[in-house]
mmCIF file of C-alpha atoms in Angstrom:
data_model
loop_
_atom_site.group_PDB
_atom_site.id
_atom_site.type_symbol
_atom_site.label_atom_id
_atom_site.label_comp_id
_atom_site.label_asym_id
_atom_site.label_seq_id
_atom_site.Cartn_x
_atom_site.Cartn_y
_atom_site.Cartn_z
ATOM 1 C CA MET I 1 8.916 -13.993 25.203
ATOM 2 C CA ALA I 2 5.137 -14.450 25.610
ATOM 3 C CA THR I 3 2.922 -12.554 24.004
ATOM 4 C CA HIS I 4 -1.006 -12.110 25.400
ATOM 5 C CA MET I 5 -3.506 -12.246 22.678
ATOM 6 C CA HIS I 6 -7.244 -12.004 22.813
ATOM 7 C CA GLY I 7 -10.021 -13.388 20.279
ATOM 8 C CA GLU I 8 -13.850 -13.697 20.099
ATOM 9 C CA TYR I 9 -16.130 -15.355 18.096
ATOM 10 C CA LYS I 10 -19.842 -15.249 18.155
ATOM 11 C CA VAL I 11 -21.221 -18.740 16.986
ATOM 12 C CA HIS I 12 -24.241 -18.163 14.478
ATOM 13 C CA GLY I 13 -27.151 -18.874 16.241
ATOM 14 C CA GLY I 14 -25.331 -19.404 19.547
ATOM 15 C CA LYS I 15 -23.039 -17.856 22.148
ATOM 16 C CA LEU I 16 -20.151 -15.718 22.332
ATOM 17 C CA VAL I 17 -16.573 -17.871 22.717
ATOM 18 C CA VAL I 18 -13.413 -15.968 24.003
ATOM 19 C CA VAL I 19 -9.733 -16.859 24.118
ATOM 20 C CA ASP I 20 -7.030 -15.375 25.914
ATOM 21 C CA LEU I 21 -3.660 -16.772 25.361
ATOM 22 C CA ASP I 22 0.079 -16.273 25.003
ATOM 23 C CA VAL I 23 2.542 -17.521 22.670
ATOM 24 C CA ALA I 24 5.749 -18.893 24.101
ATOM 25 C CA ASP I 25 8.378 -20.251 21.718
ATOM 26 C CA GLY I 26 5.828 -20.709 18.935
ATOM 27 C CA LYS I 27 3.346 -22.627 21.242
ATOM 28 C CA LEU I 28 0.123 -21.979 22.927
ATOM 29 C CA ALA I 29 0.593 -21.110 26.405
ATOM 30 C CA ASP I 30 -1.608 -19.992 29.587
ATOM 31 C CA VAL I 31 -4.891 -20.728 27.290
ATOM 32 C CA SER I 32 -8.330 -19.293 28.867
ATOM 33 C CA VAL I 33 -11.507 -20.156 27.311
ATOM 34 C CA SER I 34 -14.590 -18.270 28.467
ATOM 35 C CA GLY I 35 -17.892 -17.270 27.483
ATOM 36 C CA ASP I 36 -21.729 -17.211 27.699
ATOM 37 C CA PHE I 37 -21.901 -20.859 26.522
ATOM 38 C CA PHE I 38 -23.116 -23.909 28.645
ATOM 39 C CA LEU I 39 -20.781 -26.925 29.464
ATOM 40 C CA GLU I 40 -21.437 -29.600 31.579
ATOM 41 C CA PRO I 41 -19.502 -30.739 33.673
ATOM 42 C CA ASP I 42 -17.765 -28.102 34.635
ATOM 43 C CA GLU I 43 -14.311 -29.451 34.516
ATOM 44 C CA ALA I 44 -14.568 -29.904 30.808
ATOM 45 C CA LEU I 45 -13.315 -26.538 30.708
ATOM 46 C CA ASP I 46 -9.739 -27.484 32.105
ATOM 47 C CA SER I 47 -9.742 -30.407 29.437
ATOM 48 C CA ILE I 48 -10.362 -27.937 26.780
ATOM 49 C CA ASN I 49 -7.755 -25.345 28.318
ATOM 50 C CA GLY I 50 -5.321 -28.325 28.539
ATOM 51 C CA ALA I 51 -5.895 -29.792 25.166
ATOM 52 C CA LEU I 52 -4.604 -26.142 23.588
ATOM 53 C CA THR I 53 -2.002 -25.518 25.827
ATOM 54 C CA GLY I 54 1.402 -26.631 24.096
ATOM 55 C CA LEU I 55 -0.077 -26.633 20.932
ATOM 56 C CA ALA I 56 2.079 -25.247 18.045
ATOM 57 C CA ALA I 57 0.845 -21.760 17.349
ATOM 58 C CA ASP I 58 0.541 -22.428 13.923
ATOM 59 C CA LEU I 59 -1.614 -24.953 13.464
ATOM 60 C CA PRO I 60 -4.997 -24.661 11.325
ATOM 61 C CA ALA I 61 -8.557 -24.619 13.023
ATOM 62 C CA PRO I 62 -9.150 -28.361 12.119
ATOM 63 C CA ASN I 63 -6.420 -29.551 13.959
ATOM 64 C CA LEU I 64 -6.958 -27.393 17.037
ATOM 65 C CA ALA I 65 -10.863 -28.489 16.829
ATOM 66 C CA ALA I 66 -9.464 -32.158 16.953
ATOM 67 C CA ALA I 67 -7.086 -31.744 19.603
ATOM 68 C CA ILE I 68 -10.414 -30.294 21.770
ATOM 69 C CA THR I 69 -12.611 -32.936 20.797
ATOM 70 C CA ALA I 70 -9.856 -36.109 21.716
ATOM 71 C CA ALA I 71 -9.369 -34.377 25.084
ATOM 72 C CA LEU I 72 -13.100 -34.398 25.944
ATOM 73 C CA PRO I 73 -14.270 -37.363 27.895
ATOM 74 C CA ASP I 74 -17.453 -39.085 27.040
ATOM 75 C CA GLY I 75 -20.838 -37.494 27.706
ATOM 76 C CA VAL I 76 -19.390 -33.787 27.522
ATOM 77 C CA VAL I 77 -22.177 -31.700 26.697
ATOM 78 C CA LEU I 78 -21.144 -28.393 24.441
ATOM 79 C CA PHE I 79 -24.091 -26.095 24.423
ATOM 80 C CA GLY I 80 -24.335 -23.006 22.402
ATOM 81 C CA PHE I 81 -20.578 -23.746 21.159
ATOM 82 C CA SER I 82 -18.249 -26.185 19.535
ATOM 83 C CA ALA I 83 -14.841 -27.235 19.476
ATOM 84 C CA GLN I 84 -14.853 -25.817 15.922
ATOM 85 C CA ALA I 85 -15.739 -22.338 17.662
ATOM 86 C CA VAL I 86 -13.205 -22.196 19.900
ATOM 87 C CA ALA I 87 -10.542 -22.881 17.402
ATOM 88 C CA VAL I 88 -11.922 -19.919 15.396
ATOM 89 C CA ALA I 89 -11.492 -18.069 18.614
ATOM 90 C CA VAL I 90 -7.993 -19.239 19.121
ATOM 91 C CA ARG I 91 -7.195 -18.323 15.331
ATOM 92 C CA ARG I 92 -8.882 -15.013 15.602
ATOM 93 C CA ALA I 93 -6.440 -14.249 19.117
ATOM 94 C CA LEU I 94 -3.368 -14.963 16.889
ATOM 95 C CA SER I 95 -4.630 -13.011 13.915
ATOM 96 C CA LYS I 96 -4.961 -15.843 11.563
ATOM 97 C CA ALA I 97 -8.680 -15.278 11.479
ATOM 98 C CA THR I 98 -10.427 -12.060 11.407
ATOM 99 C CA GLY I 99 -13.798 -10.850 12.290
ATOM 100 C CA TRP I 100 -16.345 -8.357 10.321
ATOM 101 C CA LEU I 101 -15.148 -5.389 12.321
ATOM 102 C CA ASP I 102 -11.092 -6.049 11.513
ATOM 103 C CA HIS I 103 -11.739 -4.713 8.348
ATOM 104 C CA GLU I 104 -12.881 -1.340 6.552
ATOM 105 C CA TRP I 105 -15.860 -2.378 4.355
ATOM 106 C CA ASP I 106 -16.973 -1.035 0.940
ATOM 107 C CA ILE I 107 -20.433 -1.464 -0.459
ATOM 108 C CA ILE I 108 -21.540 -0.532 -4.184
ATOM 109 C CA ALA I 109 -25.001 0.159 -4.893
ATOM 110 C CA PRO I 110 -26.837 -1.440 -7.883
ATOM 111 C CA THR I 111 -25.420 -0.607 -10.823
ATOM 112 C CA VAL I 112 -27.114 -1.407 -14.214
ATOM 113 C CA LEU I 113 -24.388 -3.268 -16.224
ATOM 114 C CA PRO I 114 -24.318 -6.399 -18.759
ATOM 115 C CA THR I 115 -24.895 -9.484 -17.047
ATOM 116 C CA ALA I 116 -21.375 -10.442 -18.238
ATOM 117 C CA VAL I 117 -19.648 -7.725 -17.007
ATOM 118 C CA ASN I 118 -21.198 -8.382 -13.668
ATOM 119 C CA VAL I 119 -19.818 -12.022 -13.736
ATOM 120 C CA ALA I 120 -16.538 -10.773 -15.010
ATOM 121 C CA LEU I 121 -16.564 -8.251 -12.131
ATOM 122 C CA ASP I 122 -16.783 -10.972 -9.573
ATOM 123 C CA GLU I 123 -13.656 -12.301 -10.558
ATOM 124 C CA VAL I 124 -11.663 -9.143 -10.935
ATOM 125 C CA LEU I 125 -12.891 -7.590 -7.386
ATOM 126 C CA SER I 126 -12.351 -11.035 -5.616
ATOM 127 C CA GLU I 127 -8.586 -10.879 -6.882
ATOM 128 C CA GLU I 128 -8.554 -7.313 -5.854
ATOM 129 C CA VAL I 129 -9.558 -8.121 -2.234
ATOM 130 C CA GLY I 130 -7.098 -11.384 -2.227
ATOM 131 C CA ALA I 131 -4.210 -9.201 -3.095
ATOM 132 C CA GLY I 132 -5.026 -6.445 -0.799
ATOM 133 C CA GLN I 133 -5.727 -3.960 -3.806
ATOM 134 C CA ARG I 134 -9.354 -3.413 -2.612
ATOM 135 C CA ASN I 135 -11.192 -2.914 0.831
ATOM 136 C CA PRO I 136 -13.713 -6.007 1.611
ATOM 137 C CA THR I 137 -16.593 -5.035 -0.581
ATOM 138 C CA LEU I 138 -20.410 -5.784 -0.800
ATOM 139 C CA ARG I 139 -21.713 -5.102 -4.297
ATOM 140 C CA PHE I 140 -25.010 -5.319 -5.364
ATOM 141 C CA TRP I 141 -25.991 -6.231 -9.370
ATOM 142 C CA ASP I 142 -28.072 -4.642 -11.683
ATOM 143 C CA TRP I 143 -29.011 -5.636 -15.437
ATOM 144 C CA ASN I 144 -31.556 -4.791 -18.055
ATOM 145 C CA GLU I 145 -31.148 -7.669 -20.491
ATOM 146 C CA PRO I 146 -33.038 -10.934 -19.996
ATOM 147 C CA SER I 147 -30.150 -13.599 -18.743
ATOM 148 C CA VAL I 148 -29.219 -16.664 -17.494
ATOM 149 C CA VAL I 149 -26.220 -17.207 -15.259
ATOM 150 C CA ILE I 150 -25.255 -20.878 -14.891
ATOM 151 C CA GLY I 151 -22.813 -22.370 -12.295
ATOM 152 C CA SER I 152 -19.130 -23.191 -12.823
ATOM 153 C CA PHE I 153 -20.084 -26.815 -13.052
ATOM 154 C CA GLN I 154 -23.174 -26.870 -15.085
ATOM 155 C CA SER I 155 -23.845 -28.454 -18.411
ATOM 156 C CA VAL I 156 -25.538 -26.161 -20.958
ATOM 157 C CA ARG I 157 -27.146 -28.578 -22.796
ATOM 158 C CA ASN I 158 -28.797 -30.204 -19.298
ATOM 159 C CA GLU I 159 -29.656 -26.785 -17.926
ATOM 160 C CA LEU I 160 -30.905 -24.583 -20.836
ATOM 161 C CA ASP I 161 -33.706 -25.300 -23.336
ATOM 162 C CA PRO I 162 -32.358 -23.820 -26.763
ATOM 163 C CA ALA I 163 -35.931 -22.883 -27.973
ATOM 164 C CA GLY I 164 -36.836 -20.820 -24.907
ATOM 165 C CA VAL I 165 -33.471 -19.240 -24.876
ATOM 166 C CA GLU I 166 -33.832 -18.056 -28.347
ATOM 167 C CA ARG I 167 -37.775 -17.431 -28.124
ATOM 168 C CA TYR I 168 -37.117 -14.606 -25.231
ATOM 169 C CA GLY I 169 -33.675 -13.483 -26.173
ATOM 170 C CA ILE I 170 -31.678 -14.945 -23.254
ATOM 171 C CA ASN I 171 -28.252 -13.958 -22.841
ATOM 172 C CA VAL I 172 -26.416 -16.986 -21.287
ATOM 173 C CA VAL I 173 -23.444 -16.503 -19.099
ATOM 174 C CA ARG I 174 -21.175 -18.904 -16.980
ATOM 175 C CA ARG I 175 -19.916 -17.657 -13.609
ATOM 176 C CA ILE I 176 -16.640 -18.719 -11.396
ATOM 177 C CA SER I 177 -18.701 -19.845 -8.615
ATOM 178 C CA GLY I 178 -20.881 -23.310 -8.357
ATOM 179 C CA GLY I 179 -24.310 -23.869 -7.755
ATOM 180 C CA GLY I 180 -27.366 -23.497 -9.831
ATOM 181 C CA ALA I 181 -28.689 -21.625 -12.646
ATOM 182 C CA MET I 182 -29.906 -17.932 -12.114
ATOM 183 C CA PHE I 183 -33.082 -16.599 -14.138
ATOM 184 C CA MET I 184 -32.798 -12.900 -14.355
ATOM 185 C CA GLU I 185 -34.791 -10.375 -15.811
ATOM 186 C CA ALA I 186 -34.567 -6.733 -15.306
ATOM 187 C CA GLY I 187 -36.388 -6.056 -11.871
ATOM 188 C CA ASN I 188 -37.242 -9.733 -11.077
ATOM 189 C CA CYS I 189 -34.366 -10.833 -8.407
ATOM 190 C CA ILE I 190 -32.122 -9.518 -5.616
ATOM 191 C CA THR I 191 -28.544 -10.272 -6.652
ATOM 192 C CA TYR I 192 -25.199 -9.309 -4.756
ATOM 193 C CA SER I 193 -21.708 -10.564 -4.029
ATOM 194 C CA LEU I 194 -19.540 -10.175 -1.359
ATOM 195 C CA TYR I 195 -15.581 -10.060 -2.148
ATOM 196 C CA VAL I 196 -13.668 -11.175 1.191
ATOM 197 C CA PRO I 197 -10.605 -12.548 2.468
ATOM 198 C CA GLN I 198 -10.411 -16.064 3.230
ATOM 199 C CA SER I 199 -9.412 -14.888 6.959
ATOM 200 C CA LEU I 200 -12.927 -14.065 7.482
ATOM 201 C CA VAL I 201 -14.037 -17.620 7.424
ATOM 202 C CA ASP I 202 -11.030 -19.057 8.549
ATOM 203 C CA GLY I 203 -12.024 -22.378 10.846
ATOM 204 C CA LEU I 204 -15.433 -22.169 9.524
ATOM 205 C CA SER I 205 -17.026 -25.291 7.870
ATOM 206 C CA PHE I 206 -18.100 -24.559 4.361
ATOM 207 C CA GLU I 207 -21.710 -24.885 5.614
ATOM 208 C CA ASP I 208 -21.101 -22.458 8.604
ATOM 209 C CA SER I 209 -19.275 -20.019 6.386
ATOM 210 C CA TYR I 210 -22.338 -19.658 4.137
ATOM 211 C CA LYS I 211 -24.735 -18.658 7.388
ATOM 212 C CA PHE I 212 -21.625 -16.518 8.951
ATOM 213 C CA LEU I 213 -21.419 -14.210 5.751
ATOM 214 C CA ASP I 214 -25.169 -13.854 5.369
ATOM 215 C CA SER I 215 -25.923 -13.071 9.129
ATOM 216 C CA TRP I 216 -26.270 -9.460 8.324
ATOM 217 C CA VAL I 217 -29.078 -10.243 5.097
ATOM 218 C CA MET I 218 -30.809 -12.286 7.656
ATOM 219 C CA ALA I 219 -30.998 -9.289 9.887
ATOM 220 C CA ALA I 220 -32.285 -7.107 6.857
ATOM 221 C CA LEU I 221 -34.889 -9.323 5.766
ATOM 222 C CA GLU I 222 -36.024 -9.635 9.763
ATOM 223 C CA SER I 223 -36.706 -6.076 9.911
ATOM 224 C CA ILE I 224 -38.875 -6.040 6.939
ATOM 225 C CA GLY I 225 -41.038 -9.051 8.164
ATOM 226 C CA VAL I 226 -39.149 -11.866 6.482
ATOM 227 C CA GLU I 227 -37.816 -14.776 9.022
ATOM 228 C CA ALA I 228 -35.269 -16.635 6.629
ATOM 229 C CA PHE I 229 -32.716 -18.958 7.496
ATOM 230 C CA TYR I 230 -30.292 -21.384 5.527
ATOM 231 C CA VAL I 231 -30.924 -25.043 4.344
ATOM 232 C CA PRO I 232 -28.179 -26.859 4.146
ATOM 233 C CA LEU I 233 -25.787 -26.221 1.931
ATOM 234 C CA ASN I 234 -26.522 -23.399 -0.041
ATOM 235 C CA ASP I 235 -30.332 -22.439 0.194
ATOM 236 C CA ILE I 236 -31.967 -19.409 1.806
ATOM 237 C CA ALA I 237 -35.538 -20.023 2.881
ATOM 238 C CA THR I 238 -38.633 -19.134 4.667
ATOM 239 C CA ASP I 239 -41.343 -21.232 6.151
ATOM 240 C CA GLN I 240 -43.139 -20.655 2.671
ATOM 241 C CA GLY I 241 -40.449 -22.083 0.761
ATOM 242 C CA LYS I 242 -36.932 -21.350 -0.778
ATOM 243 C CA ILE I 243 -36.297 -17.807 -1.511
ATOM 244 C CA GLY I 244 -32.711 -17.760 -3.079
ATOM 245 C CA GLY I 245 -29.212 -19.583 -2.787
ATOM 246 C CA ALA I 246 -26.034 -18.687 -2.493
ATOM 247 C CA ALA I 247 -22.648 -19.911 -4.119
ATOM 248 C CA GLN I 248 -18.974 -19.466 -3.380
ATOM 249 C CA LYS I 249 -15.593 -19.518 -5.124
ATOM 250 C CA ARG I 250 -12.046 -19.310 -3.017
ATOM 251 C CA LEU I 251 -9.227 -17.881 -5.357
ATOM 252 C CA SER I 252 -5.608 -19.153 -4.564
ATOM 253 C CA ASN I 253 -4.516 -15.688 -3.619
ATOM 254 C CA GLY I 254 -6.636 -15.330 -0.692
ATOM 255 C CA GLY I 255 -9.632 -13.792 -1.980
ATOM 256 C CA MET I 256 -13.073 -14.930 -1.785
ATOM 257 C CA LEU I 257 -16.433 -14.566 -3.539
ATOM 258 C CA HIS I 258 -19.967 -15.079 -1.803
ATOM 259 C CA HIS I 259 -22.704 -14.986 -4.225
ATOM 260 C CA VAL I 260 -26.418 -14.802 -3.490
ATOM 261 C CA THR I 261 -29.745 -14.422 -5.643
ATOM 262 C CA MET I 262 -33.001 -14.156 -3.978
ATOM 263 C CA SER I 263 -36.247 -14.117 -5.712
ATOM 264 C CA TYR I 264 -38.081 -10.979 -5.790
ATOM 265 C CA ASP I 265 -40.848 -11.389 -8.697
ATOM 266 C CA ILE I 266 -39.720 -14.391 -11.139
ATOM 267 C CA ASP I 267 -42.174 -15.374 -14.373
ATOM 268 C CA ALA I 268 -42.442 -18.969 -13.584
ATOM 269 C CA ASP I 269 -43.970 -19.995 -16.985
ATOM 270 C CA LYS I 270 -41.253 -18.179 -18.830
ATOM 271 C CA MET I 271 -38.624 -19.807 -16.525
ATOM 272 C CA VAL I 272 -39.453 -23.092 -17.147
ATOM 273 C CA GLU I 273 -39.708 -22.439 -20.934
ATOM 274 C CA VAL I 274 -35.606 -21.558 -20.558
ATOM 275 C CA LEU I 275 -34.311 -23.763 -17.796
ATOM 276 C CA ARG I 276 -34.927 -27.442 -18.424
ATOM 277 C CA ILE I 277 -34.209 -28.045 -14.358
ATOM 278 C CA GLY I 278 -37.061 -25.473 -13.758
ATOM 279 C CA GLN I 279 -39.417 -27.898 -14.820
ATOM 280 C CA GLU I 280 -38.170 -30.479 -12.730
ATOM 281 C CA LYS I 281 -38.144 -28.214 -9.439
ATOM 282 C CA LEU I 282 -41.150 -26.704 -9.912
ATOM 283 C CA SER I 283 -43.406 -29.907 -10.742
ATOM 284 C CA ASP I 284 -43.645 -30.851 -6.709
ATOM 285 C CA LYS I 285 -44.676 -26.984 -5.870
ATOM 286 C CA GLY I 286 -47.594 -27.139 -8.241
ATOM 287 C CA THR I 287 -46.111 -23.977 -9.662
ATOM 288 C CA ARG I 288 -46.056 -24.784 -13.263
ATOM 289 C CA SER I 289 -49.876 -25.232 -13.186
ATOM 290 C CA ALA I 290 -51.055 -23.196 -9.995
ATOM 291 C CA LYS I 291 -49.064 -20.048 -10.277
ATOM 292 C CA LYS I 292 -47.697 -17.551 -13.268
ATOM 293 C CA ARG I 293 -44.808 -16.164 -10.915
ATOM 294 C CA VAL I 294 -42.384 -16.916 -8.188
ATOM 295 C CA ASP I 295 -42.620 -13.753 -6.069
ATOM 296 C CA PRO I 296 -41.476 -14.622 -2.591
ATOM 297 C CA LEU I 297 -39.928 -11.121 -1.246
ATOM 298 C CA ARG I 298 -42.780 -9.015 -3.077
ATOM 299 C CA ARG I 299 -45.332 -11.136 -1.832
ATOM 300 C CA GLN I 300 -44.063 -11.856 1.956
ATOM 301 C CA THR I 301 -42.952 -7.953 2.206
ATOM 302 C CA GLY I 302 -45.424 -5.736 0.140
ATOM 303 C CA LEU I 303 -42.221 -4.024 -0.571
ATOM 304 C CA ALA I 304 -41.005 -2.720 -3.843
ATOM 305 C CA ARG I 305 -37.496 -4.322 -4.648
ATOM 306 C CA ARG I 306 -35.639 -0.781 -4.415
ATOM 307 C CA GLU I 307 -36.930 -0.633 -0.774
ATOM 308 C CA ILE I 308 -35.909 -4.005 -0.024
ATOM 309 C CA LEU I 309 -32.342 -3.330 -1.389
ATOM 310 C CA GLU I 310 -32.250 0.063 0.621
ATOM 311 C CA ARG I 311 -32.871 -2.055 3.797
ATOM 312 C CA MET I 312 -30.222 -4.543 2.807
ATOM 313 C CA MET I 313 -27.630 -1.438 2.218
ATOM 314 C CA GLU I 314 -28.899 0.266 5.577
ATOM 315 C CA THR I 315 -28.483 -2.861 7.459
ATOM 316 C CA PHE I 316 -25.161 -4.050 6.165
ATOM 317 C CA THR I 317 -23.635 -0.070 6.919
ATOM 318 C CA ALA I 318 -25.024 0.267 10.065
ATOM 319 C CA ARG I 319 -23.489 -3.379 11.225
ATOM 320 C CA TYR I 320 -19.911 -2.987 9.921
ATOM 321 C CA SER I 321 -19.387 0.429 9.351
ATOM 322 C CA ALA I 322 -19.288 0.416 5.510
ATOM 323 C CA SER I 323 -18.590 3.292 3.237
ATOM 324 C CA ARG I 324 -20.222 4.106 -0.240
ATOM 325 C CA SER I 325 -17.928 2.900 -2.767
ATOM 326 C CA GLU I 326 -18.022 2.857 -6.513
ATOM 327 C CA LEU I 327 -16.274 0.896 -9.377
ATOM 328 C CA THR I 328 -13.393 2.240 -10.820
ATOM 329 C CA GLU I 329 -12.240 3.025 -14.222
ATOM 330 C CA HIS I 330 -9.674 0.336 -14.170
ATOM 331 C CA GLU I 331 -12.201 -2.165 -12.579
ATOM 332 C CA LEU I 332 -14.755 -1.681 -15.523
ATOM 333 C CA ALA I 333 -11.864 -1.598 -18.228
ATOM 334 C CA GLU I 334 -10.810 -4.891 -16.716
ATOM 335 C CA ALA I 335 -13.900 -6.577 -16.419
ATOM 336 C CA ALA I 336 -14.708 -5.376 -19.864
ATOM 337 C CA ARG I 337 -11.477 -7.134 -20.924
ATOM 338 C CA ARG I 338 -12.242 -10.624 -19.551
ATOM 339 C CA VAL I 339 -15.598 -10.480 -20.986
ATOM 340 C CA THR I 340 -14.070 -10.406 -24.462
ATOM 341 C CA THR I 341 -11.267 -12.929 -23.379
ATOM 342 C CA LYS I 342 -13.428 -15.362 -21.229
ATOM 343 C CA PHE I 343 -16.612 -14.510 -19.983
ATOM 344 C CA GLY I 344 -17.999 -13.776 -23.667
ATOM 345 C CA THR I 345 -16.371 -16.423 -25.212
ATOM 346 C CA PRO I 346 -18.133 -19.745 -26.353
ATOM 347 C CA ALA I 347 -15.219 -21.767 -25.123
ATOM 348 C CA TRP I 348 -15.952 -20.586 -21.375
ATOM 349 C CA LEU I 349 -19.616 -21.061 -21.752
ATOM 350 C CA ASN I 350 -19.659 -24.477 -23.286
ATOM 351 C CA ARG I 351 -16.352 -25.619 -21.058
ATOM 352 C CA ILE I 352 -19.219 -28.194 -19.888
ATOM 353 C CA PRO I 353 -21.364 -28.497 -22.837
#
């Protein structure tokens, strides 16, 4: 017996792709791809529908995209969409992939916590979302103590200058996601974590998943006069240079962490005394000698950090009908336990010396 299904996917910076299909005996049937994209020649649409018809309904997105690509003759032009985008829409029709509005979202406002607890919460909340114990959630960090949060795969000795760390009383913590070091003093940057099911990025490449998960924050920045964009893989920039970076971690239980830090007003001189890599990164920007601060969001918006955070939360709430939430006593207790057993231990910090 056939079951009619419908899926939609809006390409980041591109067009809407819609797929209607049936599933009969475990295979795709009566596939119809449509949308506001451009495709030349017209007959190529029949090739796309034909390539999908008869495929096993449980094929992953890369296999669906490969089948479409193989069926397209030379010279076909897909404008505003791709074989990958069609595959995502198919997976959504089959309820294998989800969209933002398929979920109930929670949002946790900035809460001052020790940096090690913030890092531990990323693991705890990602696991909870993967296990279906918490709604997908956006959480904004806050902290008071000066800290450096290094990426999961970074070397302590290569990233940090011990003299600078001691001089400024820097608290060093390693997080579960990859990427680079974050120099964090109170109020000097904006940091948030998204905890989502991996179904939300099903079919997307790693590069596209970064853009997709931060589409809301790009809209928030645009609303306060900052035209931001992604520089592959994980840098967020404007025409005046980099303003932040993102990192991800996918868990075995289906949960996922997407983490972003943006510079608000950073003491560049202090940063290069603490981070070894900071000296090299800033050497080609003239920052070490020409500027005392790295302050893209403060300078480009003229707004207080609190106002930018409010705009981000308002934008996310409006887009995805998010509800305000708070950390539970259990989550905070579990995070504290993991600080003791993992994130606050020399063994975890120095797992790559």
